[in-house]
Amino acid sequence: MAGIGPLTQDWEPVVIRKKAPTAAAKKDEKVVNAARRAGAEIESVKKSNAGTNRAASSSTSLNTRKLDEETENLAHDRVPTELKKAIMHARVEKKLTQAQLAQLINEKPQIIQEYESGKAIPNQQIIGKLERALGAKLRGKK
């Protein structure tokens, strides 16, 4: 670098400062006590539900009261008696076990057991698979 000129160094001071305190740091007990000793103004505001075990809004009590007053019995539909009898009858006619039928429709044997015992929640896709595998109409009027 012969043609550029004399080399000089930059000796200006660089000042490194700490970051300004965050909101959480300003609320720290040590910082608050130090500010009190220094005579700074400190504002403390009590939150309305602070330190209590109550919900943020009182609407939950309204909801719980509505739920308590509700008398309707909600339950999932189960497999009707006609359907479970039709499945069992068609399966026995085809001389299939529950496990074999389950394998034919690519489902677990437990599903067939639930349908035949009436414990399953009816699923139209599974009923459709059963109709195809058994060659019998299980849904609708006969």
Coordinates of C-alpha atoms in Angstrom, one line a residue:
M1 CA 0.0 0.0 0.0
A2 CA 2.7 2.4 -1.0
G3 CA 0.5 4.9 -2.8
I4 CA -2.2 5.6 -0.2
G5 CA -0.3 7.6 2.3
P6 CA 0.7 7.3 6.0
L7 CA -1.2 4.9 8.1
T8 CA -2.8 6.3 11.3
Q9 CA -4.7 4.7 14.1
D10 CA -8.1 5.7 15.4
W11 CA -7.7 6.3 19.2
E12 CA -11.2 7.7 20.0
P13 CA -12.7 6.3 23.2
V14 CA -15.5 3.8 23.0
V15 CA -18.1 3.9 25.8
I16 CA -19.9 0.7 26.6
R17 CA -23.1 1.1 28.7
K18 CA -25.4 -1.3 30.4
K19 CA -28.9 -1.7 28.9
A20 CA -31.7 0.3 30.5
P21 CA -33.5 -1.8 33.1
T22 CA -36.5 -3.8 31.8
A23 CA -40.0 -3.5 33.3
A24 CA -39.5 -6.7 35.3
A25 CA -36.1 -5.4 36.7
K26 CA -37.8 -2.1 37.7
K27 CA -40.3 -4.1 39.9
D28 CA -37.6 -6.1 41.6
E29 CA -37.5 -5.7 45.4
K30 CA -33.9 -4.6 45.5
V31 CA -34.4 -1.9 42.9
V32 CA -37.5 -0.6 44.7
N33 CA -35.7 -0.4 48.0
A34 CA -32.7 1.3 46.4
A35 CA -35.0 3.9 44.9
R36 CA -36.7 4.5 48.3
R37 CA -33.3 5.1 49.9
A38 CA -32.4 7.5 47.1
G39 CA -35.7 9.4 47.7
A40 CA -37.2 8.7 44.4
E41 CA -41.0 8.7 43.9
I42 CA -42.5 5.2 44.0
E43 CA -46.0 4.4 42.9
S44 CA -47.6 1.1 44.1
V45 CA -50.9 -0.1 42.7
K46 CA -52.6 -3.2 44.0
K47 CA -54.2 -5.3 41.3
S48 CA -57.9 -6.2 42.0
N49 CA -57.5 -10.0 42.1
A50 CA -53.9 -10.2 43.1
G51 CA -53.1 -12.9 45.7
T52 CA -56.6 -14.4 45.5
N53 CA -57.7 -17.7 44.1
R54 CA -60.5 -16.2 42.1
A55 CA -60.9 -16.1 38.3
A56 CA -60.2 -12.9 36.4
S57 CA -63.9 -12.4 35.7
S58 CA -67.0 -13.2 37.6
S59 CA -68.6 -14.7 34.4
T60 CA -67.4 -18.1 35.5
S61 CA -69.8 -18.2 38.3
L62 CA -72.6 -17.4 35.9
N63 CA -71.5 -20.3 33.7
T64 CA -71.3 -22.7 36.6
R65 CA -74.8 -21.7 37.7
K66 CA -76.1 -22.4 34.2
L67 CA -74.5 -25.8 34.2
D68 CA -75.9 -26.6 37.6
E69 CA -79.4 -25.6 36.5
E70 CA -79.1 -27.7 33.3
T71 CA -81.1 -30.9 33.7
E72 CA -80.8 -32.3 30.2
N73 CA -79.0 -35.6 30.1
L74 CA -76.4 -35.5 27.3
A75 CA -75.0 -38.8 25.9
H76 CA -73.6 -40.1 22.7
D77 CA -75.8 -42.2 20.4
R78 CA -75.1 -45.9 20.7
V79 CA -75.5 -48.7 18.1
P80 CA -79.3 -49.5 17.9
T81 CA -80.4 -53.0 18.7
E82 CA -81.5 -53.7 15.1
L83 CA -78.1 -52.8 13.7
K84 CA -76.1 -55.0 16.2
K85 CA -78.5 -57.9 15.5
A86 CA -78.1 -57.4 11.8
I87 CA -74.3 -57.3 12.0
M88 CA -74.2 -60.5 14.1
H89 CA -76.7 -62.3 11.8
A90 CA -74.9 -61.4 8.6
R91 CA -71.5 -62.3 10.1
V92 CA -72.8 -65.8 11.2
E93 CA -74.3 -66.4 7.8
K94 CA -70.9 -65.7 6.2
K95 CA -69.3 -68.0 8.8
L96 CA -66.9 -65.3 9.9
T97 CA -65.4 -64.7 13.3
Q98 CA -65.3 -61.1 14.7
A99 CA -61.5 -61.1 14.1
Q100 CA -61.9 -62.2 10.5
L101 CA -64.6 -59.6 9.8
A102 CA -62.4 -56.9 11.4
Q103 CA -59.5 -58.0 9.2
L104 CA -61.7 -57.8 6.1
I105 CA -62.7 -54.2 6.8
N106 CA -59.2 -53.2 8.1
E107 CA -60.4 -52.4 11.6
K108 CA -59.5 -53.8 15.0
P109 CA -61.5 -56.8 16.3
Q110 CA -62.4 -54.6 19.3
I111 CA -64.5 -52.4 17.0
I112 CA -66.6 -55.3 15.8
Q113 CA -67.1 -56.4 19.5
E114 CA -68.2 -52.9 20.4
Y115 CA -70.7 -52.8 17.5
E116 CA -72.1 -56.2 18.3
S117 CA -72.4 -55.4 22.0
G118 CA -74.0 -52.0 21.3
K119 CA -71.3 -50.0 23.0
A120 CA -69.9 -48.3 20.0
I121 CA -70.8 -44.8 18.7
P122 CA -72.1 -45.4 15.2
N123 CA -69.7 -44.3 12.5
Q124 CA -71.2 -44.3 8.9
Q125 CA -67.8 -45.2 7.3
I126 CA -67.4 -48.3 9.4
I127 CA -71.1 -49.3 8.8
G128 CA -70.5 -48.9 5.1
K129 CA -67.4 -51.1 5.3
L130 CA -69.5 -53.7 7.2
E131 CA -72.2 -53.6 4.6
R132 CA -69.7 -54.2 1.7
A133 CA -67.9 -57.0 3.6
L134 CA -71.0 -58.8 4.7
G135 CA -73.0 -58.2 1.5
A136 CA -76.1 -57.1 3.6
K137 CA -77.9 -53.8 4.0
L138 CA -77.5 -52.6 7.6
R139 CA -78.7 -49.0 7.3
G140 CA -82.1 -47.7 6.4
K141 CA -85.3 -49.6 5.7
K142 CA -85.0 -53.3 4.8

